Amino acid sequence: MPPRANPLVRGRVIGDVLDDFVPTVNMMIEYNKMVSNGRTFSPSLVSYRPDVLVEGSAKDYFTLVMTDPDSPGQGEASAEEAVPYEAPNPTDGGTHRFVFVLFSQKGQMVQEASYTSRDGFSTRRFAAANELGDPVAAVYFICEEEKKKKKKKRKAFNQCCMQ
């Protein structure tokens, strides 16, 4: 697929979060609606953990990382991410990309994968430190802070309907 046709390249996931890779596993993420690259969701629609379906055998082990490379605590365009899972809720009024990255493990991990801090977390460094190799699947969605709806002032019944 030409680079411009790859939605992960267009969405700057390849570059900001990941190096280029070849997907080898089918992964589906669903919040009552299927996540597809670049689809926009409101925080209220993604306030709970999603359903995740990964095609593989019972012998396969995977690590799933969810990142927000646009987190305001990470600085402007820093391409740094934060984990563990937190419901997407961009409160800075901005638009955020939330990226799910799936890694294939060599076997069952004896201990949980480690990271030292949410600040400065890097998916690339995390994968290297835990010997995960290249991703096998990735998908991202966009989340925007919900606009507060202004309440329309209704005329009193007496004013508009009685004279």
Coordinates of N, CA and C in Angstrom, one line a residue:
M1 N 0.9 -1.2 0.0 CA 0.0 0.0 0.0 C 0.9 1.2 0.0
P2 N 0.7 2.2 -0.9 CA 1.5 3.4 -0.9 C 1.4 4.1 0.4
P3 N 2.4 4.8 0.9 CA 2.4 5.4 2.2 C 1.3 6.4 2.4
R4 N 0.9 7.1 1.5 CA -0.2 8.1 1.6 C -1.5 7.4 1.8
A5 N -1.7 6.2 1.3 CA -2.9 5.4 1.4 C -3.1 4.8 2.8
N6 N -1.9 4.6 3.5 CA -2.0 4.0 4.8 C -2.6 5.0 5.8
P7 N -3.7 4.7 6.4 CA -4.4 5.6 7.4 C -3.5 5.9 8.6
L8 N -2.7 5.0 9.0 CA -1.8 5.2 10.1 C -0.7 6.3 9.8
V9 N -0.3 6.3 8.5 CA 0.6 7.4 8.1 C -0.1 8.7 8.0
R10 N -1.3 8.7 7.4 CA -2.1 10.0 7.3 C -2.4 10.5 8.6
G11 N -2.7 9.7 9.6 CA -3.0 10.1 11.0 C -1.8 10.4 11.8
R12 N -0.6 10.3 11.3 CA 0.7 10.5 11.9 C 0.9 9.6 13.1
V13 N 0.2 8.4 13.1 CA 0.5 7.4 14.1 C 1.9 6.8 13.8
I14 N 2.1 6.5 12.5 CA 3.4 6.1 12.0 C 4.2 7.3 12.0
G15 N 5.2 7.4 12.8 CA 6.0 8.6 12.9 C 6.0 9.1 14.3
D16 N 4.8 9.5 14.8 CA 4.7 10.1 16.1 C 4.7 9.0 17.2
V17 N 4.1 7.8 16.9 CA 4.0 6.8 17.9 C 4.8 5.5 17.6
L18 N 4.7 5.1 16.3 CA 5.3 3.9 15.9 C 6.2 4.1 14.6
D19 N 7.1 3.2 14.5 CA 7.8 3.1 13.2 C 6.9 2.3 12.2
D20 N 7.2 2.4 11.0 CA 6.4 1.6 10.0 C 6.5 0.1 10.3
F21 N 5.4 -0.6 10.1 CA 5.4 -2.0 10.3 C 4.4 -2.6 9.4
V22 N 4.4 -3.9 9.3 CA 3.5 -4.7 8.5 C 2.5 -5.4 9.4
P23 N 1.2 -5.0 9.4 CA 0.2 -5.7 10.2 C 0.1 -7.2 9.9
T24 N 0.1 -8.1 10.9 CA 0.0 -9.5 10.6 C -1.1 -10.2 11.4
V25 N -1.8 -9.4 12.2 CA -2.9 -10.0 13.0 C -4.1 -9.1 12.9
N26 N -5.3 -9.7 12.8 CA -6.5 -8.9 12.8 C -6.9 -8.6 14.2
M27 N -7.2 -7.3 14.4 CA -7.6 -6.8 15.7 C -8.8 -5.9 15.5
M28 N -9.9 -6.1 16.3 CA -11.0 -5.2 16.3 C -11.3 -4.6 17.7
I29 N -11.5 -3.3 17.7 CA -11.8 -2.6 19.0 C -13.2 -2.1 18.8
E30 N -14.1 -2.2 19.8 CA -15.4 -1.8 19.7 C -15.9 -1.1 21.0
Y31 N -16.5 0.1 20.8 CA -17.2 0.8 21.9 C -18.7 1.0 21.4
N32 N -19.4 -0.1 21.3 CA -20.7 -0.1 20.7 C -20.7 0.2 19.2
K33 N -19.6 0.9 18.8 CA -19.3 1.1 17.4 C -17.9 0.7 17.1
M34 N -17.7 0.2 16.0 CA -16.3 -0.3 15.6 C -15.4 0.9 15.5
V35 N -14.2 0.7 16.1 CA -13.1 1.7 15.9 C -12.5 1.5 14.6
S36 N -12.4 2.5 13.8 CA -11.6 2.4 12.5 C -10.7 3.7 12.5
N37 N -9.7 3.5 11.8 CA -8.6 4.6 11.8 C -9.2 6.0 11.4
G38 N -9.1 6.9 12.3 CA -9.5 8.3 12.1 C -11.0 8.5 12.4
R39 N -11.7 7.5 12.9 CA -13.1 7.8 13.3 C -13.2 8.6 14.5
T40 N -14.2 9.5 14.6 CA -14.3 10.4 15.7 C -15.3 9.9 16.7
F41 N -15.0 9.9 18.0 CA -15.9 9.5 19.1 C -15.9 10.6 20.1
S42 N -17.0 10.7 20.8 CA -17.1 11.7 21.9 C -16.7 10.9 23.2
P43 N -16.2 11.7 24.2 CA -15.8 11.0 25.4 C -16.9 10.1 26.1
S44 N -18.2 10.6 26.0 CA -19.2 9.8 26.6 C -19.4 8.4 25.9
L45 N -19.1 8.3 24.6 CA -19.2 7.0 23.9 C -18.0 6.1 24.2
V46 N -16.9 6.6 24.7 CA -15.8 5.8 25.0 C -15.4 5.8 26.5
S47 N -16.4 6.0 27.3 CA -16.1 6.1 28.8 C -15.9 4.8 29.5
Y48 N -16.0 3.7 28.8 CA -15.8 2.4 29.4 C -14.8 1.6 28.6
R49 N -14.3 0.6 29.2 CA -13.3 -0.2 28.4 C -13.9 -0.9 27.2
P50 N -13.2 -0.9 26.1 CA -13.8 -1.4 24.9 C -13.8 -2.9 24.8
D51 N -14.5 -3.5 23.9 CA -14.4 -4.9 23.6 C -13.2 -5.0 22.6
V52 N -12.3 -6.0 22.8 CA -11.2 -6.2 22.0 C -11.2 -7.6 21.5
L53 N -11.2 -7.8 20.2 CA -11.1 -9.1 19.5 C -9.8 -9.2 18.7
V54 N -9.0 -10.2 19.1 CA -7.8 -10.5 18.4 C -7.9 -11.9 17.8
E55 N -7.6 -12.0 16.5 CA -7.6 -13.3 15.9 C -6.3 -14.0 16.2
G56 N -6.3 -15.2 16.7 CA -5.1 -15.9 17.0 C -5.5 -17.3 17.7
S57 N -4.6 -18.1 18.0 CA -4.9 -19.3 18.6 C -4.7 -19.2 20.1
A58 N -5.2 -20.2 20.9 CA -5.1 -20.2 22.3 C -3.7 -20.2 22.8
K59 N -2.7 -20.5 21.9 CA -1.3 -20.5 22.3 C -0.7 -19.2 22.2
D60 N -1.3 -18.2 21.5 CA -0.7 -16.9 21.3 C -0.9 -16.0 22.5
Y61 N 0.1 -15.2 22.7 CA 0.1 -14.2 23.8 C 0.3 -12.8 23.2
F62 N -0.4 -11.8 23.7 CA -0.3 -10.5 23.1 C -0.3 -9.5 24.3
T63 N 0.3 -8.3 23.9 CA 0.3 -7.1 24.8 C -0.4 -6.0 24.0
L64 N -1.4 -5.4 24.7 CA -2.1 -4.3 24.1 C -1.8 -3.0 24.8
V65 N -1.4 -2.0 24.1 CA -1.0 -0.7 24.6 C -2.0 0.3 24.0
M66 N -2.6 1.1 24.9 CA -3.4 2.3 24.4 C -2.7 3.5 24.7
T67 N -2.5 4.4 23.8 CA -1.7 5.6 24.0 C -2.5 6.9 23.6
D68 N -2.2 8.0 24.1 CA -2.7 9.3 23.7 C -1.5 10.2 23.4
P69 N -1.0 10.2 22.2 CA 0.2 11.0 21.8 C -0.1 12.5 21.9
D70 N -1.3 12.9 22.0 CA -1.7 14.3 22.1 C -2.0 14.8 23.5
S71 N -1.6 14.0 24.5 CA -1.9 14.4 25.9 C -1.3 15.7 26.2
P72 N -2.0 16.7 26.8 CA -1.5 18.0 27.1 C -0.3 18.0 28.1
G73 N -0.3 17.0 28.9 CA 0.8 16.9 29.9 C 2.1 16.5 29.2
Q74 N 2.1 16.1 28.0 CA 3.3 15.7 27.3 C 3.9 16.8 26.5
G75 N 3.3 18.0 26.5 CA 3.9 19.1 25.7 C 3.5 19.1 24.3
E76 N 3.7 20.2 23.6 CA 3.2 20.4 22.3 C 3.9 19.5 21.3
A77 N 3.2 18.6 20.6 CA 3.7 17.8 19.5 C 4.9 16.9 20.0
S78 N 4.9 16.4 21.2 CA 6.0 15.7 21.7 C 6.0 14.2 21.3
A79 N 4.8 13.8 20.9 CA 4.6 12.4 20.5 C 4.9 11.4 21.6
E80 N 4.7 11.8 22.9 CA 4.8 10.9 24.0 C 3.5 10.5 24.5
E81 N 3.4 9.3 25.0 CA 2.1 8.7 25.4 C 2.0 8.4 26.9
A82 N 0.8 8.0 27.3 CA 0.6 7.7 28.7 C -0.2 6.4 28.8
V83 N 0.1 5.5 29.8 CA -0.7 4.3 30.1 C -0.7 4.3 31.6
P84 N -1.5 3.5 32.3 CA -2.4 2.4 31.8 C -3.7 3.0 31.3
Y85 N -4.6 2.1 31.0 CA -5.9 2.5 30.4 C -6.6 3.5 31.3
E86 N -7.0 4.5 30.6 CA -7.9 5.5 31.2 C -8.9 5.9 30.1
A87 N -10.2 6.1 30.5 CA -11.2 6.4 29.5 C -10.8 7.7 28.8
P88 N -10.8 7.8 27.5 CA -10.5 9.0 26.8 C -11.4 10.1 27.2
N89 N -10.8 11.2 27.6 CA -11.6 12.4 28.0 C -10.7 13.7 27.8
P90 N -10.6 14.1 26.6 CA -9.8 15.3 26.4 C -10.5 16.5 27.0
T91 N -9.9 17.1 28.0 CA -10.6 18.2 28.7 C -9.9 19.5 28.4
D92 N -8.9 19.5 27.5 CA -8.3 20.7 27.1 C -8.9 21.4 25.9
G93 N -10.1 20.8 25.5 CA -10.7 21.4 24.3 C -10.1 21.0 23.0
G94 N -9.1 20.2 23.1 CA -8.4 19.8 21.8 C -8.9 18.5 21.2
T95 N -8.3 18.1 20.2 CA -8.5 16.9 19.5 C -7.4 15.9 19.8
H96 N -7.7 14.7 20.2 CA -6.7 13.7 20.6 C -6.8 12.5 19.8
R97 N -5.7 11.9 19.4 CA -5.7 10.6 18.8 C -5.4 9.6 19.9
F98 N -6.3 8.5 20.0 CA -6.1 7.4 20.9 C -5.7 6.2 20.1
V99 N -4.5 5.6 20.4 CA -4.0 4.6 19.5 C -3.9 3.3 20.3
F100 N -4.4 2.2 19.7 CA -4.3 0.9 20.2 C -3.2 0.2 19.4
V101 N -2.2 -0.3 20.1 CA -1.1 -1.0 19.5 C -1.0 -2.4 20.1
L102 N -1.0 -3.4 19.2 CA -0.9 -4.8 19.6 C 0.4 -5.4 19.3
F103 N 1.0 -6.0 20.3 CA 2.3 -6.7 20.1 C 2.2 -8.2 20.4
S104 N 2.9 -9.0 19.6 CA 2.9 -10.4 19.9 C 4.0 -10.7 20.9
Q105 N 3.7 -11.5 21.9 CA 4.7 -11.9 22.9 C 5.3 -13.2 22.4
K106 N 6.6 -13.4 22.9 CA 7.3 -14.7 22.6 C 6.7 -15.8 23.4
G107 N 6.1 -15.5 24.5 CA 5.5 -16.5 25.4 C 4.8 -15.8 26.5
Q108 N 4.3 -16.6 27.5 CA 3.6 -16.0 28.6 C 4.7 -15.2 29.4
M109 N 4.3 -14.0 29.8 CA 5.2 -13.2 30.7 C 5.1 -13.6 32.1
V110 N 6.3 -13.8 32.7 CA 6.3 -14.2 34.1 C 5.8 -13.1 35.0
Q111 N 6.1 -11.9 34.6 CA 5.7 -10.7 35.4 C 5.0 -9.8 34.4
E112 N 4.3 -8.8 35.0 CA 3.7 -7.8 34.2 C 4.7 -7.0 33.5
A113 N 4.4 -6.5 32.3 CA 5.3 -5.6 31.5 C 5.5 -4.4 32.4
S114 N 6.7 -3.8 32.3 CA 7.0 -2.7 33.2 C 7.1 -1.4 32.5
Y115 N 6.8 -0.3 33.2 CA 7.1 1.0 32.7 C 7.4 1.8 34.0
T116 N 8.1 2.8 33.9 CA 8.5 3.6 35.1 C 7.6 4.7 35.5
S117 N 7.0 5.4 34.4 CA 6.2 6.5 34.7 C 5.3 6.8 33.5
R118 N 4.2 7.4 33.8 CA 3.3 7.9 32.7 C 4.0 9.0 32.0
D119 N 4.7 9.9 32.7 CA 5.4 11.0 32.1 C 6.5 10.5 31.2
G120 N 6.5 10.9 29.9 CA 7.5 10.5 29.0 C 7.4 9.1 28.5
F121 N 6.3 8.4 28.7 CA 6.2 7.1 28.3 C 6.3 7.0 26.8
S122 N 7.0 6.0 26.3 CA 7.2 5.9 24.8 C 6.8 4.4 24.5
T123 N 5.9 4.3 23.5 CA 5.6 2.9 23.0 C 6.8 2.2 22.5
R124 N 7.6 2.9 21.8 CA 8.8 2.3 21.2 C 9.7 1.8 22.3
R125 N 10.0 2.6 23.3 CA 10.9 2.2 24.4 C 10.2 1.0 25.2
F126 N 8.9 1.1 25.5 CA 8.2 0.1 26.2 C 8.4 -1.3 25.5
A127 N 8.2 -1.3 24.2 CA 8.3 -2.5 23.4 C 9.7 -3.1 23.5
A128 N 10.7 -2.2 23.3 CA 12.1 -2.6 23.4 C 12.4 -3.2 24.8
A129 N 12.0 -2.5 25.8 CA 12.3 -2.9 27.2 C 11.7 -4.3 27.5
N130 N 10.6 -4.5 26.9 CA 9.9 -5.8 27.2 C 10.0 -6.8 26.1
E131 N 11.0 -6.6 25.2 CA 11.3 -7.5 24.1 C 10.1 -7.9 23.3
L132 N 9.2 -6.9 22.9 CA 8.0 -7.2 22.2 C 8.2 -7.2 20.7
G133 N 9.2 -6.6 20.2 CA 9.4 -6.5 18.8 C 8.5 -5.5 18.1
D134 N 8.3 -5.7 16.8 CA 7.4 -4.8 16.1 C 5.9 -5.1 16.4
P135 N 5.1 -4.0 16.2 CA 3.6 -4.3 16.4 C 3.1 -5.2 15.4
V136 N 2.0 -5.9 15.7 CA 1.4 -6.8 14.7 C 0.1 -6.2 14.3
A137 N -0.4 -5.2 15.0 CA -1.7 -4.5 14.6 C -1.7 -3.2 15.3
A138 N -2.5 -2.2 14.7 CA -2.7 -0.9 15.3 C -3.9 -0.3 14.7
V139 N -4.6 0.5 15.5 CA -5.8 1.2 15.1 C -5.9 2.5 16.0
Y140 N -6.4 3.6 15.4 CA -6.6 4.8 16.2 C -7.9 5.4 16.0
F141 N -8.4 6.2 17.0 CA -9.6 7.0 16.8 C -9.3 8.4 17.3
I142 N -10.2 9.3 17.0 CA -10.0 10.7 17.4 C -11.1 10.9 18.4
C143 N -10.8 11.7 19.5 CA -11.7 12.0 20.5 C -11.6 13.5 20.8
E144 N -12.8 14.1 20.9 CA -12.8 15.6 21.1 C -13.7 15.8 22.3
E145 N -13.3 16.8 23.1 CA -14.1 17.2 24.3 C -15.5 17.6 23.8
E146 N -16.5 17.1 24.5 CA -17.9 17.4 24.1 C -18.2 18.8 24.4
K147 N -18.8 19.5 23.5 CA -19.2 20.9 23.7 C -20.5 20.9 24.6
K148 N -20.4 21.8 25.5 CA -21.6 21.9 26.4 C -22.7 22.6 25.6
K149 N -23.9 21.9 25.7 CA -25.0 22.4 25.0 C -25.6 23.6 25.7
K150 N -25.9 24.7 25.0 CA -26.5 25.8 25.7 C -28.0 25.5 25.8
K151 N -28.6 25.8 26.9 CA -30.0 25.6 27.1 C -30.7 26.8 26.4
K152 N -31.7 26.4 25.6 CA -32.5 27.5 25.0 C -33.5 28.0 26.0
K153 N -33.6 29.3 26.0 CA -34.5 29.9 26.9 C -35.9 29.8 26.3
R154 N -36.8 29.2 27.0 CA -38.2 29.1 26.5 C -39.0 30.2 27.1
K155 N -39.8 30.7 26.2 CA -40.8 31.8 26.6 C -41.8 31.1 27.5
A156 N -42.2 31.8 28.5 CA -43.2 31.3 29.4 C -44.5 31.1 28.6
F157 N -45.2 30.1 28.9 CA -46.4 29.8 28.2 C -47.4 30.9 28.2
N158 N -47.4 31.6 29.3 CA -48.3 32.8 29.4 C -47.9 33.9 28.4
Q159 N -46.7 34.1 28.2 CA -46.2 35.2 27.4 C -46.4 34.9 25.9
C160 N -46.2 33.6 25.4 CA -46.3 33.4 24.0 C -47.7 32.9 23.6
C161 N -48.5 32.4 24.5 CA -49.7 31.8 24.0 C -51.0 32.5 24.6
M162 N -50.8 33.3 25.5 CA -52.0 34.0 26.0 C -51.8 35.5 25.9
Q163 N -52.8 36.2 25.6 CA -52.7 37.7 25.5 C -53.8 38.3 26.2

